[in-house]
Amino acid sequence: QVQLVESGGGLVQAGGSLRLSCGASGRISIINVMGWYRQAPGKQRELVATITSGGSTNYADSVKGRFTISRDSAKNTVYLQMNSLKPEDTAVYYCNANGESRVGFIQYWGQGTQVTVSS
């Protein structure tokens, strides 16, 4: 099992910044990719950004140039720096970790942290 604990959400005005953190514990050796997803009310959960154990990153087009994902392997923590926030970034943000185990692909989710951007 892998446990993910998120922090850093909150309320911010448009144009402001927030940094989300996600700490992983447990069987972290099986984890290859960590990332952030978000879900706005009435919408499906969508990918925001991911980062592999090798440092390769991937971003949704809607956040490119504004958000930066990073990973501190020594602390088993992934960060999402969000700048130039827009009201449409308002959502619950979920940390995700996935990798391969003996039974195949496996993934874990954090409990979610609310990000609200006011106009």
N, CA, C and O atoms as a Tinker XYZ file with bonds, in Angstrom:
   476  protein
     1  N      0.819000   -1.200000    0.000000    73     2
     2  CA     0.000000    0.000000    0.000000    64     1     3
     3  C      0.857000    1.255000    0.000000    63     2     4     5
     4  O      1.957000    1.281000    0.551000    81     3
     5  N      0.332000    2.280000   -0.624000    73     3     6
     6  CA     0.974000    3.596000   -0.647000    64     5     7
     7  C     -0.034000    4.604000   -0.126000    63     6     8     9
     8  O     -1.193000    4.604000   -0.540000    81     7
     9  N      0.404000    5.455000    0.774000    73     7    10
    10  CA    -0.447000    6.514000    1.303000    64     9    11
    11  C      0.037000    7.850000    0.746000    63    10    12    13
    12  O      1.236000    8.126000    0.696000    81    11
    13  N     -0.922000    8.667000    0.332000    73    11    14
    14  CA    -0.624000    9.990000   -0.220000    64    13    15
    15  C     -1.346000   11.040000    0.610000    63    14    16    17
    16  O     -2.549000   10.937000    0.850000    81    15
    17  N     -0.609000   12.039000    1.041000    73    15    18
    18  CA    -1.186000   13.106000    1.849000    64    17    19
    19  C     -0.895000   14.431000    1.164000    63    18    20    21
    20  O      0.260000   14.799000    0.950000    81    19
    21  N     -1.964000   15.140000    0.824000    73    19    22
    22  CA    -1.840000   16.408000    0.109000    64    21    23
    23  C     -1.987000   17.582000    1.065000    63    22    24    25
    24  O     -2.606000   17.474000    2.124000    81    23
    25  N     -1.411000   18.692000    0.671000    73    23    26
    26  CA    -1.580000   19.934000    1.416000    64    25    27
    27  C     -1.348000   21.102000    0.469000    63    26    28    29
    28  O     -0.801000   20.937000   -0.621000    81    27
    29  N     -1.772000   22.276000    0.899000    73    27    30
    30  CA    -1.459000   23.485000    0.147000    64    29    31
    31  C     -2.607000   24.128000   -0.589000    63    30    32    33
    32  O     -2.435000   25.198000   -1.173000    81    31
    33  N     -3.771000   23.516000   -0.580000    73    31    34
    34  CA    -4.902000   24.140000   -1.258000    64    33    35
    35  C     -5.390000   25.368000   -0.502000    63    34    36    37
    36  O     -4.922000   25.666000    0.597000    81    35
    37  N     -6.335000   26.072000   -1.106000    73    35    38
    38  CA    -6.892000   27.240000   -0.447000    64    37    39
    39  C     -7.603000   28.155000   -1.404000    63    38    40    41
    40  O     -7.915000   27.788000   -2.537000    81    39
    41  N     -7.854000   29.355000   -0.928000    73    39    42
    42  CA    -8.551000   30.379000   -1.714000    64    41    43
    43  C     -7.552000   31.444000   -2.135000    63    42    44    45
    44  O     -6.779000   31.944000   -1.319000    81    43
    45  N     -7.575000   31.783000   -3.414000    73    43    46
    46  CA    -6.648000   32.788000   -3.930000    64    45    47
    47  C     -7.354000   33.599000   -5.000000    63    46    48    49
    48  O     -8.268000   33.105000   -5.660000    81    47
    49  N     -6.937000   34.830000   -5.169000    73    47    50
    50  CA    -7.506000   35.657000   -6.228000    64    49    51
    51  C     -6.891000   35.304000   -7.576000    63    50    52    53
    52  O     -5.776000   34.786000   -7.650000    81    51
    53  N     -7.621000   35.586000   -8.619000    73    51    54
    54  CA    -7.111000   35.370000   -9.970000    64    53    55
    55  C     -5.777000   36.088000  -10.144000    63    54    56    57
    56  O     -5.605000   37.231000   -9.722000    81    55
    57  N     -4.845000   35.390000  -10.773000    73    55    58
    58  CA    -3.508000   35.925000  -10.961000    64    57    59
    59  C     -2.543000   35.542000   -9.859000    63    58    60    61
    60  O     -1.338000   35.759000   -9.981000    81    59
    61  N     -3.063000   34.976000   -8.787000    73    59    62
    62  CA    -2.231000   34.590000   -7.666000    64    61    63
    63  C     -1.588000   33.232000   -7.854000    63    62    64    65
    64  O     -1.695000   32.615000   -8.913000    81    63
    65  N     -0.908000   32.773000   -6.793000    73    63    66
    66  CA    -0.168000   31.517000   -6.840000    64    65    67
    67  C     -0.475000   30.659000   -5.626000    63    66    68    69
    68  O     -0.813000   31.156000   -4.552000    81    67
    69  N     -0.348000   29.365000   -5.828000    73    67    70
    70  CA    -0.434000   28.385000   -4.748000    64    69    71
    71  C      0.553000   27.271000   -5.046000    63    70    72    73
    72  O      0.896000   27.026000   -6.203000    81    71
    73  N      1.005000   26.601000   -4.006000    73    71    74
    74  CA     1.838000   25.419000   -4.200000    64    73    75
    75  C      1.217000   24.259000   -3.446000    63    74    76    77
    76  O      0.982000   24.331000   -2.240000    81    75
    77  N      0.959000   23.195000   -4.178000    73    75    78
    78  CA     0.443000   21.979000   -3.581000    64    77    79
    79  C      1.589000   21.010000   -3.316000    63    78    80    81
    80  O      2.560000   20.948000   -4.070000    81    79
    81  N      1.456000   20.261000   -2.237000    73    79    82
    82  CA     2.440000   19.239000   -1.890000    64    81    83
    83  C      1.733000   17.909000   -1.700000    63    82    84    85
    84  O      0.587000   17.865000   -1.254000    81    83
    85  N      2.412000   16.837000   -2.036000    73    83    86
    86  CA     1.879000   15.494000   -1.843000    64    85    87
    87  C      3.012000   14.608000   -1.357000    63    86    88    89
    88  O      3.973000   14.350000   -2.082000    81    87
    89  N      2.886000   14.146000   -0.121000    73    87    90
    90  CA     3.875000   13.256000    0.445000    64    89    91
    91  C      3.437000   11.809000    0.340000    63    90    92    93
    92  O      2.287000   11.480000    0.633000    81    91
    93  N      4.347000   10.946000   -0.076000    73    91    94
    94  CA     4.045000    9.529000   -0.232000    64    93    95
    95  C      4.763000    8.724000    0.839000    63    94    96    97
    96  O      5.894000    9.030000    1.218000    81    95
    97  N      4.086000    7.694000    1.316000    73    95    98
    98  CA     4.688000    6.777000    2.286000    64    97    99
    99  C      4.181000    5.369000    2.003000    63    98   100   101
   100  O      3.199000    5.185000    1.284000    81    99
   101  N      4.863000    4.376000    2.576000    73    99   102
   102  CA     4.489000    2.994000    2.340000    64   101   103
   103  C      5.389000    2.355000    1.309000    63   102   104   105
   104  O      6.601000    2.574000    1.327000    81   103
   105  N      4.820000    1.562000    0.401000    73   103   106
   106  CA     5.597000    0.834000   -0.602000    64   105   107
   107  C      5.953000    1.719000   -1.787000    63   106   108   109
   108  O      5.565000    1.456000   -2.925000    81   107
   109  N      6.687000    2.754000   -1.494000    73   107   110
   110  CA     6.982000    3.725000   -2.532000    64   109   111
   111  C      7.922000    3.189000   -3.590000    63   110   112   113
   112  O      8.059000    3.795000   -4.653000    81   111
   113  N      8.565000    2.081000   -3.329000    73   111   114
   114  CA     9.505000    1.528000   -4.311000    64   113   115
   115  C      8.825000    1.122000   -5.598000    63   114   116   117
   116  O      9.473000    1.044000   -6.642000    81   115
   117  N      7.504000    0.855000   -5.544000    73   115   118
   118  CA     6.803000    0.436000   -6.760000    64   117   119
   119  C      6.308000    1.611000   -7.578000    63   118   120   121
   120  O      5.800000    1.428000   -8.684000    81   119
   121  N      6.450000    2.822000   -7.044000    73   119   122
   122  CA     5.914000    4.001000   -7.704000    64   121   123
   123  C      6.867000    4.509000   -8.772000    63   122   124   125
   124  O      8.056000    4.703000   -8.523000    81   123
   125  N      6.319000    4.723000   -9.979000    73   123   126
   126  CA     7.110000    5.281000  -11.062000    64   125   127
   127  C      6.657000    6.695000  -11.410000    63   126   128   129
   128  O      7.480000    7.589000  -11.608000    81   127
   129  N      5.355000    6.887000  -11.481000    73   127   130
   130  CA     4.821000    8.174000  -11.904000    64   129   131
   131  C      3.993000    8.767000  -10.774000    63   130   132   133
   132  O      3.183000    8.078000  -10.153000    81   131
   133  N      4.201000   10.027000  -10.523000    73   131   134
   134  CA     3.337000   10.770000   -9.608000    64   133   135
   135  C      2.772000   11.962000  -10.352000    63   134   136   137
   136  O      3.378000   12.471000  -11.295000    81   135
   137  N      1.619000   12.392000   -9.921000    73   135   138
   138  CA     1.031000   13.498000  -10.643000    64   137   139
   139  C     -0.154000   14.099000   -9.926000    63   138   140   141
   140  O     -0.514000   13.703000   -8.817000    81   139
   141  N     -0.745000   15.064000  -10.593000    73   139   142
   142  CA    -1.904000   15.774000  -10.074000    64   141   143
   143  C     -3.033000   15.722000  -11.091000    63   142   144   145
   144  O     -2.830000   15.907000  -12.291000    81   143
   145  N     -4.212000   15.468000  -10.580000    73   143   146
   146  CA    -5.439000   15.526000  -11.353000    64   145   147
   147  C     -6.378000   16.497000  -10.648000    63   146   148   149
   148  O     -6.177000   16.828000   -9.480000    81   147
   149  N     -7.388000   16.943000  -11.351000    73   147   150
   150  CA    -8.360000   17.832000  -10.717000    64   149   151
   151  C     -9.771000   17.517000  -11.207000    63   150   152   153
   152  O     -9.978000   16.986000  -12.297000    81   151
   153  N    -10.716000   17.863000  -10.363000    73   151   154
   154  CA   -12.111000   17.637000  -10.705000    64   153   155
   155  C    -12.933000   18.830000  -10.250000    63   154   156   157
   156  O    -13.028000   19.124000   -9.058000    81   155
   157  N    -13.517000   19.501000  -11.212000    73   155   158
   158  CA   -14.399000   20.623000  -10.923000    64   157   159
   159  C    -15.823000   20.099000  -10.786000    63   158   160   161
   160  O    -16.132000   19.020000  -11.291000    81   159
   161  N    -16.692000   20.842000  -10.114000    73   159   162
   162  CA   -18.081000   20.398000   -9.939000    64   161   163
   163  C    -18.749000   20.120000  -11.276000    63   162   164   165
   164  O    -18.715000   20.946000  -12.188000    81   163
   165  N    -19.356000   18.945000  -11.377000    73   163   166
   166  CA   -20.074000   18.588000  -12.590000    64   165   167
   167  C    -19.204000   18.166000  -13.747000    63   166   168   169
   168  O    -19.706000   17.941000  -14.849000    81   167
   169  N    -17.913000   18.053000  -13.520000    73   167   170
   170  CA   -16.993000   17.673000  -14.587000    64   169   171
   171  C    -16.233000   16.412000  -14.215000    63   170   172   173
   172  O    -16.163000   16.025000  -13.048000    81   171
   173  N    -15.664000   15.780000  -15.236000    73   171   174
   174  CA   -14.859000   14.588000  -14.998000    64   173   175
   175  C    -13.485000   14.972000  -14.462000    63   174   176   177
   176  O    -13.000000   16.081000  -14.689000    81   175
   177  N    -12.879000   14.049000  -13.758000    73   175   178
   178  CA   -11.520000   14.257000  -13.283000    64   177   179
   179  C    -10.586000   14.314000  -14.490000    63   178   180   181
   180  O    -10.695000   13.502000  -15.409000    81   179
   181  N     -9.671000   15.275000  -14.478000    73   179   182
   182  CA    -8.761000   15.438000  -15.594000    64   181   183
   183  C     -7.320000   15.540000  -15.126000    63   182   184   185
   184  O     -7.031000   15.957000  -14.004000    81   183
   185  N     -6.424000   15.144000  -16.023000    73   183   186
   186  CA    -5.009000   15.230000  -15.723000    64   185   187
   187  C     -4.555000   16.686000  -15.710000    63   186   188   189
   188  O     -4.959000   17.485000  -16.556000    81   187
   189  N     -3.718000   17.011000  -14.745000    73   187   190
   190  CA    -3.100000   18.335000  -14.698000    64   189   191
   191  C     -1.630000   18.233000  -15.091000    63   190   192   193
   192  O     -1.171000   18.917000  -16.006000    81   191
   193  N     -0.901000   17.376000  -14.390000    73   191   194
   194  CA     0.526000   17.227000  -14.672000    64   193   195
   195  C      1.024000   15.944000  -14.048000    63   194   196   197
   196  O      0.524000   15.509000  -13.011000    81   195
   197  N      2.025000   15.334000  -14.694000    73   195   198
   198  CA     2.661000   14.145000  -14.139000    64   197   199
   199  C      4.168000   14.274000  -14.241000    63   198   200   201
   200  O      4.694000   15.051000  -15.038000    81   199
   201  N      4.851000   13.491000  -13.411000    73   199   202
   202  CA     6.313000   13.456000  -13.443000    64   201   203
   203  C      6.755000   12.032000  -13.148000    63   202   204   205
   204  O      6.256000   11.400000  -12.217000    81   203
   205  N      7.690000   11.533000  -13.942000    73   203   206
   206  CA     8.180000   10.180000  -13.734000    64   205   207
   207  C      9.337000   10.181000  -12.748000    63   206   208   209
   208  O      9.842000   11.232000  -12.353000    81   207
   209  N      9.741000    8.987000  -12.362000    73   207   210
   210  CA    10.882000    8.864000  -11.456000    64   209   211
   211  C     12.158000    9.388000  -12.107000    63   210   212   213
   212  O     13.106000    9.769000  -11.420000    81   211
   213  N     12.172000    9.404000  -13.428000    73   211   214
   214  CA    13.331000    9.936000  -14.144000    64   213   215
   215  C     13.270000   11.426000  -14.375000    63   214   216   217
   216  O     14.212000   12.015000  -14.904000    81   215
   217  N     12.149000   12.052000  -13.978000    73   215   218
   218  CA    12.035000   13.495000  -14.095000    64   217   219
   219  C     11.304000   13.994000  -15.327000    63   218   220   221
   220  O     11.191000   15.203000  -15.525000    81   219
   221  N     10.804000   13.088000  -16.160000    73   219   222
   222  CA    10.051000   13.526000  -17.335000    64   221   223
   223  C      8.688000   14.039000  -16.905000    63   222   224   225
   224  O      8.016000   13.438000  -16.067000    81   223
   225  N      8.290000   15.158000  -17.491000    73   223   226
   226  CA     7.034000   15.790000  -17.106000    64   225   227
   227  C      6.056000   15.841000  -18.264000    63   226   228   229
   228  O      6.433000   15.789000  -19.435000    81   227
   229  N      4.789000   15.946000  -17.896000    73   227   230
   230  CA     3.713000   16.058000  -18.877000    64   229   231
   231  C      2.651000   16.980000  -18.288000    63   230   232   233
   232  O      2.303000   16.861000  -17.113000    81   231
   233  N      2.138000   17.899000  -19.104000    73   231   234
   234  CA     1.166000   18.875000  -18.628000    64   233   235
   235  C     -0.059000   18.910000  -19.522000    63   234   236   237
   236  O      0.025000   18.683000  -20.729000    81   235
   237  N     -1.183000   19.195000  -18.917000    73   235   238
   238  CA    -2.371000   19.503000  -19.701000    64   237   239
   239  C     -2.138000   20.827000  -20.422000    63   238   240   241
   240  O     -1.473000   21.719000  -19.896000    81   239
   241  N     -2.685000   20.951000  -21.621000    73   239   242
   242  CA    -2.492000   22.169000  -22.393000    64   241   243
   243  C     -2.980000   23.398000  -21.628000    63   242   244   245
   244  O     -2.413000   24.482000  -21.766000    81   243
   245  N     -4.012000   23.236000  -20.836000    73   243   246
   246  CA    -4.623000   24.367000  -20.141000    64   245   247
   247  C     -3.729000   24.952000  -19.044000    63   246   248   249
   248  O     -3.971000   26.067000  -18.583000    81   247
   249  N     -2.710000   24.218000  -18.626000    73   247   250
   250  CA    -1.854000   24.706000  -17.537000    64   249   251
   251  C     -0.410000   24.929000  -17.967000    63   250   252   253
   252  O      0.405000   25.418000  -17.184000    81   251
   253  N     -0.093000   24.575000  -19.197000    73   251   254
   254  CA     1.285000   24.748000  -19.673000    64   253   255
   255  C      1.711000   26.210000  -19.576000    63   254   256   257
   256  O      0.975000   27.118000  -19.963000    81   255
   257  N      2.915000   26.413000  -19.051000    73   255   258
   258  CA     3.422000   27.764000  -18.894000    64   257   259
   259  C      3.003000   28.431000  -17.606000    63   258   260   261
   260  O      3.549000   29.474000  -17.248000    81   259
   261  N      2.045000   27.853000  -16.896000    73   259   262
   262  CA     1.577000   28.431000  -15.629000    64   261   263
   263  C      1.877000   27.536000  -14.433000    63   262   264   265
   264  O      2.187000   28.028000  -13.348000    81   263
   265  N      1.786000   26.230000  -14.629000    73   263   266
   266  CA     2.007000   25.268000  -13.552000    64   265   267
   267  C      3.331000   24.548000  -13.765000    63   266   268   269
   268  O      3.757000   24.318000  -14.897000    81   267
   269  N      3.970000   24.199000  -12.654000    73   267   270
   270  CA     5.209000   23.432000  -12.715000    64   269   271
   271  C      5.146000   22.299000  -11.708000    63   270   272   273
   272  O      4.897000   22.521000  -10.523000    81   271
   273  N      5.372000   21.093000  -12.181000    73   271   274
   274  CA     5.421000   19.940000  -11.288000    64   273   275
   275  C      6.872000   19.581000  -11.018000    63   274   276   277
   276  O      7.716000   19.632000  -11.913000    81   275
   277  N      7.148000   19.220000   -9.781000    73   275   278
   278  CA     8.510000   18.820000   -9.413000    64   277   279
   279  C      8.439000   17.711000   -8.381000    63   278   280   281
   280  O      7.396000   17.460000   -7.776000    81   279
   281  N      9.561000   17.061000   -8.198000    73   279   282
   282  CA     9.585000   15.879000   -7.341000    64   281   283
   283  C     10.862000   15.885000   -6.515000    63   282   284   285
   284  O     11.954000   16.073000   -7.050000    81   283
   285  N     10.721000   15.680000   -5.219000    73   283   286
   286  CA    11.866000   15.529000   -4.323000    64   285   287
   287  C     11.898000   14.065000   -3.895000    63   286   288   289
   288  O     11.184000   13.660000   -2.979000    81   287
   289  N     12.724000   13.286000   -4.562000    73   287   290
   290  CA    12.752000   11.848000   -4.290000    64   289   291
   291  C     13.223000   11.546000   -2.877000    63   290   292   293
   292  O     12.781000   10.569000   -2.273000    81   291
   293  N     14.104000   12.363000   -2.349000    73   291   294
   294  CA    14.615000   12.128000   -0.990000    64   293   295
   295  C     13.498000   12.267000    0.039000    63   294   296   297
   296  O     13.505000   11.592000    1.069000    81   295
   297  N     12.538000   13.147000   -0.247000    73   295   298
   298  CA    11.422000   13.363000    0.672000    64   297   299
   299  C     10.167000   12.635000    0.226000    63   298   300   301
   300  O      9.130000   12.720000    0.885000    81   299
   301  N     10.252000   11.914000   -0.898000    73   299   302
   302  CA     9.076000   11.209000   -1.443000    64   301   303
   303  C      7.898000   12.157000   -1.589000    63   302   304   305
   304  O      6.766000   11.823000   -1.238000    81   303
   305  N      8.173000   13.316000   -2.098000    73   303   306
   306  CA     7.158000   14.362000   -2.202000    64   305   307
   307  C      7.128000   14.935000   -3.611000    63   306   308   309
   308  O      8.168000   15.124000   -4.242000    81   307
   309  N      5.931000   15.206000   -4.090000    73   307   310
   310  CA     5.761000   15.872000   -5.376000    64   309   311
   311  C      5.048000   17.192000   -5.123000    63   310   312   313
   312  O      4.171000   17.290000   -4.265000    81   311
   313  N      5.442000   18.199000   -5.886000    73   311   314
   314  CA     4.900000   19.530000   -5.724000    64   313   315
   315  C      4.232000   19.989000   -7.018000    63   314   316   317
   316  O      4.593000   19.558000   -8.113000    81   315
   317  N      3.261000   20.862000   -6.862000    73   315   318
   318  CA     2.659000   21.522000   -8.020000    64   317   319
   319  C      2.632000   23.022000   -7.735000    63   318   320   321
   320  O      1.827000   23.503000   -6.937000    81   319
   321  N      3.513000   23.741000   -8.392000    73   319   322
   322  CA     3.534000   25.193000   -8.278000    64   321   323
   323  C      2.568000   25.761000   -9.309000    63   322   324   325
   324  O      2.727000   25.540000  -10.509000    81   323
   325  N      1.575000   26.489000   -8.834000    73   323   326
   326  CA     0.543000   27.023000   -9.714000    64   325   327
   327  C      0.616000   28.543000   -9.697000    63   326   328   329
   328  O      0.379000   29.177000   -8.669000    81   327
   329  N      0.940000   29.106000  -10.827000    73   327   330
   330  CA     1.023000   30.560000  -10.977000    64   329   331
   331  C     -0.037000   31.053000  -11.949000    63   330   332   333
   332  O     -0.622000   30.274000  -12.701000    81   331
   333  N     -0.271000   32.347000  -11.922000    73   331   334
   334  CA    -1.258000   32.972000  -12.825000    64   333   335
   335  C     -2.580000   32.216000  -12.804000    63   334   336   337
   336  O     -3.150000   31.901000  -13.848000    81   335
   337  N     -3.047000   31.937000  -11.615000    73   335   338
   338  CA    -4.256000   31.136000  -11.475000    64   337   339
   339  C     -5.474000   31.850000  -12.046000    63   338   340   341
   340  O     -5.595000   33.074000  -11.984000    81   339
   341  N     -6.368000   31.045000  -12.601000    73   339   342
   342  CA    -7.593000   31.538000  -13.215000    64   341   343
   343  C     -8.805000   30.936000  -12.504000    63   342   344   345
   344  O     -8.693000   29.870000  -11.898000    81   343
   345  N     -9.942000   31.592000  -12.567000    73   343   346
   346  CA   -11.139000   31.002000  -11.941000    64   345   347
   347  C    -11.441000   29.594000  -12.446000    63   346   348   349
   348  O    -11.965000   28.767000  -11.700000    81   347
   349  N    -11.117000   29.319000  -13.698000    73   347   350
   350  CA   -11.382000   27.980000  -14.240000    64   349   351
   351  C    -10.445000   26.916000  -13.690000    63   350   352   353
   352  O    -10.624000   25.732000  -13.972000    81   351
   353  N     -9.439000   27.323000  -12.902000    73   351   354
   354  CA    -8.585000   26.352000  -12.219000    64   353   355
   355  C     -9.224000   25.852000  -10.929000    63   354   356   357
   356  O     -8.694000   24.947000  -10.283000    81   355
   357  N    -10.345000   26.428000  -10.554000    73   355   358
   358  CA   -11.038000   26.015000   -9.338000    64   357   359
   359  C    -11.473000   24.561000   -9.452000    63   358   360   361
   360  O    -12.161000   24.180000  -10.399000    81   359
   361  N    -11.065000   23.756000   -8.477000    73   359   362
   362  CA   -11.362000   22.324000   -8.498000    64   361   363
   363  C    -10.807000   21.689000   -7.234000    63   362   364   365
   364  O    -10.086000   22.322000   -6.463000    81   363
   365  N    -11.158000   20.435000   -7.042000    73   363   366
   366  CA   -10.464000   19.619000   -6.051000    64   365   367
   367  C     -9.285000   18.965000   -6.769000    63   366   368   369
   368  O     -9.453000   18.321000   -7.804000    81   367
   369  N     -8.114000   19.137000   -6.214000    73   367   370
   370  CA    -6.906000   18.604000   -6.808000    64   369   371
   371  C     -6.504000   17.319000   -6.059000    63   370   372   373
   372  O     -6.423000   17.285000   -4.831000    81   371
   373  N     -6.262000   16.284000   -6.844000    73   371   374
   374  CA    -5.928000   14.976000   -6.287000    64   373   375
   375  C     -4.507000   14.572000   -6.687000    63   374   376   377
   376  O     -4.108000   14.704000   -7.844000    81   375
   377  N     -3.773000   14.090000   -5.725000    73   375   378
   378  CA    -2.455000   13.523000   -6.005000    64   377   379
   379  C     -2.636000   12.070000   -6.445000    63   378   380   381
   380  O     -3.485000   11.350000   -5.917000    81   379
   381  N     -1.846000   11.662000   -7.396000    73   379   382
   382  CA    -1.907000   10.292000   -7.907000    64   381   383
   383  C     -0.497000    9.710000   -7.954000    63   382   384   385
   384  O      0.465000   10.402000   -8.287000    81   383
   385  N     -0.393000    8.445000   -7.620000    73   383   386
   386  CA     0.876000    7.731000   -7.758000    64   385   387
   387  C      0.589000    6.388000   -8.403000    63   386   388   389
   388  O     -0.361000    5.707000   -8.018000    81   387
   389  N      1.386000    6.005000   -9.365000    73   387   390
   390  CA     1.152000    4.713000  -10.001000    64   389   391
   391  C      2.451000    4.039000  -10.383000    63   390   392   393
   392  O      3.502000    4.672000  -10.478000    81   391
   393  N      2.351000    2.744000  -10.599000    73   391   394
   394  CA     3.518000    1.964000  -10.977000    64   393   395
   395  C      3.116000    0.530000  -11.234000    63   394   396   397
   396  O      1.934000    0.224000  -11.397000    81   395
   397  N      4.101000   -0.348000  -11.270000    73   395   398
   398  CA     3.869000   -1.757000  -11.534000    64   397   399
   399  C      4.164000   -2.575000  -10.284000    63   398   400   401
   400  O      5.185000   -2.386000   -9.623000    81   399
   401  N      3.250000   -3.485000   -9.977000    73   399   402
   402  CA     3.462000   -4.406000   -8.872000    64   401   403
   403  C      3.421000   -5.828000   -9.427000    63   402   404   405
   404  O      3.335000   -6.019000  -10.640000    81   403
   405  N      3.481000   -6.804000   -8.562000    73   403   406
   406  CA     3.417000   -8.194000   -9.005000    64   405   407
   407  C      2.101000   -8.512000   -9.684000    63   406   408   409
   408  O      2.025000   -9.422000  -10.510000    81   407
   409  N      1.056000   -7.760000   -9.336000    73   407   410
   410  CA    -0.270000   -8.025000   -9.912000    64   409   411
   411  C     -0.553000   -7.129000  -11.116000    63   410   412   413
   412  O     -1.640000   -7.189000  -11.692000    81   411
   413  N      0.398000   -6.319000  -11.488000    73   411   414
   414  CA     0.217000   -5.453000  -12.644000    64   413   415
   415  C      0.175000   -3.985000  -12.264000    63   414   416   417
   416  O      0.705000   -3.578000  -11.230000    81   415
   417  N     -0.477000   -3.182000  -13.137000    73   415   418
   418  CA    -0.564000   -1.745000  -12.906000    64   417   419
   419  C     -1.349000   -1.477000  -11.623000    63   418   420   421
   420  O     -2.370000   -2.106000  -11.349000    81   419
   421  N     -0.839000   -0.528000  -10.852000    73   419   422
   422  CA    -1.513000   -0.183000   -9.614000    64   421   423
   423  C     -1.406000    1.323000   -9.421000    63   422   424   425
   424  O     -0.395000    1.927000   -9.777000    81   423
   425  N     -2.455000    1.932000   -8.854000    73   423   426
   426  CA    -2.404000    3.357000   -8.610000    64   425   427
   427  C     -3.099000    3.702000   -7.311000    63   426   428   429
   428  O     -3.958000    2.969000   -6.821000    81   427
   429  N     -2.703000    4.835000   -6.772000    73   427   430
   430  CA    -3.227000    5.311000   -5.510000    64   429   431
   431  C     -3.616000    6.781000   -5.657000    63   430   432   433
   432  O     -3.060000    7.512000   -6.477000    81   431
   433  N     -4.583000    7.190000   -4.841000    73   431   434
   434  CA    -5.070000    8.564000   -4.859000    64   433   435
   435  C     -5.009000    9.170000   -3.471000    63   434   436   437
   436  O     -5.213000    8.487000   -2.468000    81   435
   437  N     -4.729000   10.450000   -3.431000    73   435   438
   438  CA    -4.845000   11.177000   -2.187000    64   437   439
   439  C     -6.293000   11.547000   -1.927000    63   438   440   441
   440  O     -7.177000   11.226000   -2.721000    81   439
   441  N     -6.532000   12.224000   -0.811000    73   439   442
   442  CA    -7.900000   12.548000   -0.417000    64   441   443
   443  C     -8.423000   13.786000   -1.122000    63   442   444   445
   444  O     -9.625000   14.051000   -1.101000    81   443
   445  N     -7.543000   14.540000   -1.740000    73   443   446
   446  CA    -7.950000   15.736000   -2.469000    64   445   447
   447  C     -7.804000   16.993000   -1.629000    63   446   448   449
   448  O     -7.979000   16.972000   -0.410000    81   447
   449  N     -7.480000   18.085000   -2.305000    73   447   450
   450  CA    -7.379000   19.380000   -1.642000    64   449   451
   451  C     -8.071000   20.424000   -2.522000    63   450   452   453
   452  O     -7.874000   20.454000   -3.737000    81   451
   453  N     -8.870000   21.264000   -1.902000    73   451   454
   454  CA    -9.666000   22.235000   -2.652000    64   453   455
   455  C     -8.824000   23.450000   -3.028000    63   454   456   457
   456  O     -8.123000   24.025000   -2.195000    81   455
   457  N     -8.909000   23.818000   -4.288000    73   455   458
   458  CA    -8.317000   25.058000   -4.780000    64   457   459
   459  C     -9.448000   25.907000   -5.338000    63   458   460   461
   460  O    -10.179000   25.477000   -6.231000    81   459
   461  N     -9.585000   27.112000   -4.806000    73   459   462
   462  CA   -10.623000   28.026000   -5.261000    64   461   463
   463  C     -9.977000   29.327000   -5.704000    63   462   464   465
   464  O     -9.238000   29.955000   -4.946000    81   463
   465  N    -10.261000   29.727000   -6.938000    73   463   466
   466  CA    -9.700000   30.954000   -7.494000    64   465   467
   467  C    -10.848000   31.926000   -7.736000    63   466   468   469
   468  O    -11.750000   31.656000   -8.530000    81   467
   469  N    -10.804000   33.042000   -7.051000    73   467   470
   470  CA   -11.868000   34.035000   -7.194000    64   469   471
   471  C    -11.507000   35.053000   -8.267000    63   470   472   473
   472  O    -10.338000   35.374000   -8.479000    81   471
   473  N    -12.530000   35.545000   -8.932000    73   471   474
   474  CA   -12.312000   36.525000  -10.015000    64   473   475
   475  C    -12.290000   37.942000   -9.493000    63   474   476
   476  O    -12.118000   38.882000  -10.269000    81   475
